[in-house]
Amino acid sequence: MAYKRNIDRLPIIPADARKHNVTCHYCIVGCGYHAYTWPVNKQGGTEPSRNIFGEDLSKQQPAETVAWYAPSMYNIVQQDGRDVHIVIKPDKECEVNSGLGSIRGARMAEMSYSTARNTQQQRLTSPMVWRYGQWQPTSWDDALDLVARVTAQVIKEQGEDGLFVSAFDHGGAGGGYENTWGTGKLYFGAMKIRNIRIHNRPAYNSEVHATRDMGVGELNNCYEDAELADTIVAVGTNALETQTNYFLNHWVPNLRGTSLDKKKSQLPDEPHAAGRIVIVDPRRTVTVNACEAEAGKDKVMHLAINSGTDLALFNAWFTYIDEQGWTDKDFIAKSGADYDAAIAANKTSLEDAARITGLTVDQIRQSAAWIAEPKDGKRRRTMFSYEKGLIWGNDNYRTNGALVNVALATGNIGREGGGCVRMGGHQEGYVRPGDSHVGRPAAYVDRLLIEGKGGVHHIWACDHYKTTLNALRFKQTYKKRTDMVKDAMSSVPYGDRAAMVNAIMDAIRKGGLFAVDVDIVPTQIGQACHVWLPAATSGEMNLTSMNGERRMRLTERYMDPPGQSMPDCLIAARIANHLERVFTEMGDATYAANFKGFDWKTDEDAFMDGYNKNAGGGEHVTYERLRAMGTNGFQEPAVAFKDGKIVGTKRLYTDGKFGAKDGKAHFMATAWRGLQAPGKDEQKAKFKYLINNGRTNHVWQNAYLDQQNDFVMDRWPYPFIDMNPDDMKELGVREGDLVEVFNDDGSTQAMVYPTPSARKGETFMLFAYPSGVMGNVINDGVNEFIIPNYKQTWADIRKIADAPEGVKALTFKSQEFSVG
Amino acid sequence: MKRCDKLAEVGRRRFLSGAFAAAASVPAATLLTERARAATGGARVDYPSNRLANVSELKPNETLEVAYPDDDAPGVLLKLGKRVPGGAGPDGDIVGFSTICPHKGFPLSYNSADKTLNCPGHYSRFDCEAGGQQVWGQATQNLPQYTLRVDDKGDIYAEGVDELLYGRLSNVL
């Protein structure tokens, strides 16, 4: 039986409830919400005067009402030390989501820490250390002293390259401007750490180097452009499931034709029609289905390319559009550079592209026309979007560049209805001291750890065990190295700090690794660590971030952090304070002085030290001003503060000036070179099934909170693997059966989900799930800038077991909306 | 009252754009049944025991429009032809569900081919054979299902709902 809460009524928000601005802390879209709180012994009533909505709640409310909230939007949490009711519900006035809440964001309240209602009891509430062979709570000072002493000793012996760091670089939960600054000032300001990586990849690098190198920042348009475009091109992005309300609130109106009035009024001098869409994805996703339902199949072109061949398609588009004379010659002349060289280097015939991609010549020709063929003599407006299918796909750098080539050639950057943008995963929220010392290519941190390098590892909201490549090998080595230190720690009394540090250092000299995990929950990699430092998350602290159209908002603190947990920025500051003290004690006053400037007491202190002083336009931005800007905020960069409002920037590059040193946008030579990453060709030749991989609608990120949510775990107790029914027959498996996915790099498990729309031999597995880590079977091949290639993975499959008991109640029906 | 399974005929896209969407958003003007009142201090609301239909009125895999716990709460009864979670009657195959989508309150439409209820608003779909589990969608709860009782005469009574209904903060108004 499906999970049911059996909640048949909820407390009503009283008219005088406190209201806080909230931006959803999960995905890039950053939907606007409000958190309402009121004392636990009070409640509103159904009479209009007794509730916040001013509505008669004794009556049924209509569709899309603001005067309703789901049980998932309700909880009881602590605020200033007292229990309060909380409702976190979507804001209809927010331009991003217009009141829509997704299956992920609309559970923020239920996913909050509550002792009263037993939610998220996994949250870390005290610093924990490995003591007497198990995890034990300790004080902040004790934990930080141990961290500082071991870290300082490792730096003394190995230099700063002995300190390895894994740290978020994004916005939203486990990130945000305050926290990227806090960690950044520690590792790039006080120190110059080179062996550092980001949460979802094994190095410190951009996922979109190419577009930046071309002078085109990757978030260059606004969400409204999706309503204005004649054609949307969606590459490797399943927006309905991963940028849900951007898709529903801004793409669908265009496909449905309901944004026509907006097109006519904003762009009066050209013909308009309902939008078309070109979707490049080897898999038929629910996004494809929804687009067909809204626009009609004749307005949707799903280009189901051979996995990893996007580059050849883009080069063919570029070539064909140039040959047809559909380029924006004035734009290229004024703003472009290196066009002729790129055209020559990338020349790809329709026939060659068809052979490589598996598409027909007609499909490529027709999609190019949808992108660039003028409409009654006017330039067609096309918005290009891409995400992990490209970013984690074959030959990331060149493929990214090849798509930007097409967008630039057609004059679609800096104009209404255009843009060439990544869709994004997390929100953004990056402000740090310069990182040029990291170098390019950056260090392949996971490989160095496997090779035994480094003595101490600081981990900030990362879980390599779930979200890296070559994950099985990584885990085997990491456990071995950290176990050496655990065994050493068990050999001396905990209270003898000098003996403890000596024992740890002895183990490190023998190849051991001391690991410190800063996180909100005990992660899988955390199990291997020696110290856990409990962090606060969004809403438990004031937190700023920006979304996929650079819209910056402040989420106001609406509840207390669990127990002794603290914002990451303050944890970083306290680590710096302790390092200063320890280095001083060690007699190195000069080095100790590097750790000055961390006297922050609050999240706002970190914000003012970081964003306000260091971000472009940051001087116009304060907490007070952001509060007044509410859930709509402003679009970065800020350019002024005028009439009580921060003035932002709706689109980038509207003046035709781009980000390269010469102010131009540079076209890039991006010749096709097959499967680029080492080991991919061999894997493909040897193993039968493509193990394509990615996200699903119910789950946020690696399920770090969802793993304790009954509603989600009821649906997905195990990661699914979508499989063609003919493949299932050959393998002798039925729906819900557990199968092993294995190759020479590792093995993992998944639950069979029959998927008639899946092509034979091409499966799709949920990525980064706790009960079956897909990364175990991804080989360690990366591109020239250490960007991993998760998507192109091949493996064999065999049955492990019939569907376990917990799976028998699940539905295995098609996930495609259909009225029959 | 909003009816769900006529939607396909009306034209889904017409429903989504313009006039019909507005019509669907108009709150019902009057309460047509007596309000059930919760007992003072009860931990749950008291659900009325309402006769919705007789078994003889059900045709296999066809919806029978009902409303529960009052006329502003549309739903369906279904005879699915196989024993399912929450199923009532001699064959354990009679189920009842709310047909207001728990995401944003749009009326659901029955797909008899795979026995799911589908929402034209944001593409959510719920499996009538799996306790209303959301196969895919944006609701943060599975579909509210009725607790059904079938008496000796074949009369089908609804006596409870297992999730909060969209658009009301108490299942019984």
XYZ file of C-alpha atoms in Angstrom, chain A residues 1-10 12 57-65 67-72 99-104 106-107 240-241 244 247-248 252 256 258 286 290 293-296 697-698 711 714-715 753 809-811 813-820, chain B residues 12-13 16-17 25-27 31 35 38 42-45 47 72 85-86 100 102-106 109-111 114-116 118-123 125 127 129-131 133-143 145 161-171 173:
130
model
C 0.000 0.000 0.000
C 1.323 3.376 -0.957
C 2.567 5.557 1.888
C -0.182 7.719 3.372
C 0.209 10.192 6.201
C -3.367 9.860 7.455
C -3.327 13.551 8.257
C -6.871 14.845 7.823
C -6.448 18.396 9.026
C -3.696 20.912 9.656
C -4.432 27.075 10.366
C -11.579 28.306 5.163
C -14.775 26.443 6.042
C -15.303 26.329 2.277
C -13.559 24.263 -0.369
C -10.846 26.395 -2.005
C -10.392 26.376 -5.790
C -7.532 25.103 -7.952
C -4.295 27.068 -7.546
C -5.506 28.691 -4.351
C -5.179 29.404 0.877
C -4.092 25.796 1.140
C -0.969 23.887 2.066
C -0.098 20.225 1.969
C 0.960 18.222 5.033
C 4.496 18.242 3.595
C 3.082 29.906 -6.663
C 4.150 26.535 -8.028
C 5.868 24.114 -5.687
C 7.639 21.005 -6.914
C 7.629 17.582 -5.311
C 11.002 18.492 -3.826
C 7.167 21.720 -1.382
C 8.578 19.288 1.188
C 10.503 18.916 -16.234
C 12.194 16.778 -13.590
C 10.603 21.795 -12.779
C 9.863 24.497 -17.252
C 6.261 24.685 -16.048
C 5.136 25.601 -21.124
C 1.103 26.242 -25.237
C -0.162 31.516 -23.933
C 8.999 12.935 -19.419
C 5.098 17.003 -21.742
C 1.267 17.220 -24.892
C 1.493 21.005 -24.823
C 2.808 21.981 -28.251
C 1.632 19.037 -30.319
C 11.625 13.805 -10.029
C 11.071 12.739 -6.413
C 7.139 9.587 0.934
C 8.230 4.490 -0.360
C 8.519 5.295 -4.072
C 11.776 -0.549 -14.124
C 3.704 -2.440 -3.454
C 5.385 -0.146 -5.969
C 3.849 0.943 -9.197
C 3.599 1.954 -14.770
C 4.724 4.425 -17.383
C 5.740 7.794 -15.956
C 4.437 9.592 -19.019
C 1.275 11.596 -18.457
C -1.483 10.201 -20.653
C -5.215 10.703 -20.627
C -5.568 7.441 -22.532
C -7.299 19.026 -22.556
C -5.560 21.978 -24.062
C -5.543 24.520 -19.837
C -5.864 27.770 -21.684
C -10.980 27.756 -10.581
C -14.308 29.114 -9.414
C -15.030 27.860 -5.935
C -22.226 23.617 0.380
C -21.323 19.564 7.457
C -15.623 16.957 14.518
C -10.992 14.494 18.710
C -7.592 13.598 17.423
C -9.009 13.137 13.950
C -12.020 14.511 12.191
C -15.896 11.121 8.859
C -17.508 19.770 -2.976
C -4.545 -2.321 -1.872
C -7.506 -0.671 -0.167
C -8.749 16.653 -7.224
C -3.225 17.084 -4.505
C -0.622 19.251 -6.250
C -2.581 22.287 -7.460
C -6.203 21.164 -7.386
C -6.866 20.402 -11.044
C -8.818 12.255 -15.693
C -9.028 8.447 -15.749
C -6.892 6.515 -18.203
C -3.367 1.579 -17.536
C -5.786 2.387 -14.703
C -4.233 5.657 -13.676
C -3.877 11.832 -14.708
C -3.617 15.563 -14.127
C -3.616 17.883 -17.154
C -2.195 20.733 -15.072
C 1.332 19.484 -14.430
C 1.271 15.868 -15.701
C -0.387 10.516 -12.531
C -1.909 4.392 -9.900
C -4.049 -0.300 -8.491
C -1.308 0.757 -6.061
C -3.211 2.719 -3.438
C 0.728 5.968 -5.489
C 1.997 8.865 -7.552
C 3.631 7.177 -10.532
C 5.136 10.512 -11.449
C 4.201 14.045 -10.525
C 4.590 17.163 -8.466
C 2.217 16.394 -5.597
C 3.921 15.786 -2.282
C 1.447 13.143 -1.315
C -0.086 10.092 -2.896
C -3.696 10.302 -3.977
C -8.102 7.068 -1.156
C -9.944 9.392 3.590
C -6.248 8.666 4.119
C -4.626 11.955 3.022
C -5.533 15.618 3.230
C -7.783 16.704 0.352
C -6.613 19.583 -1.809
C -8.203 22.933 -1.064
C -9.270 22.271 2.517
C -7.290 22.279 5.738
C -9.761 19.866 7.272
C -11.061 16.934 5.267
C -15.446 21.123 6.482
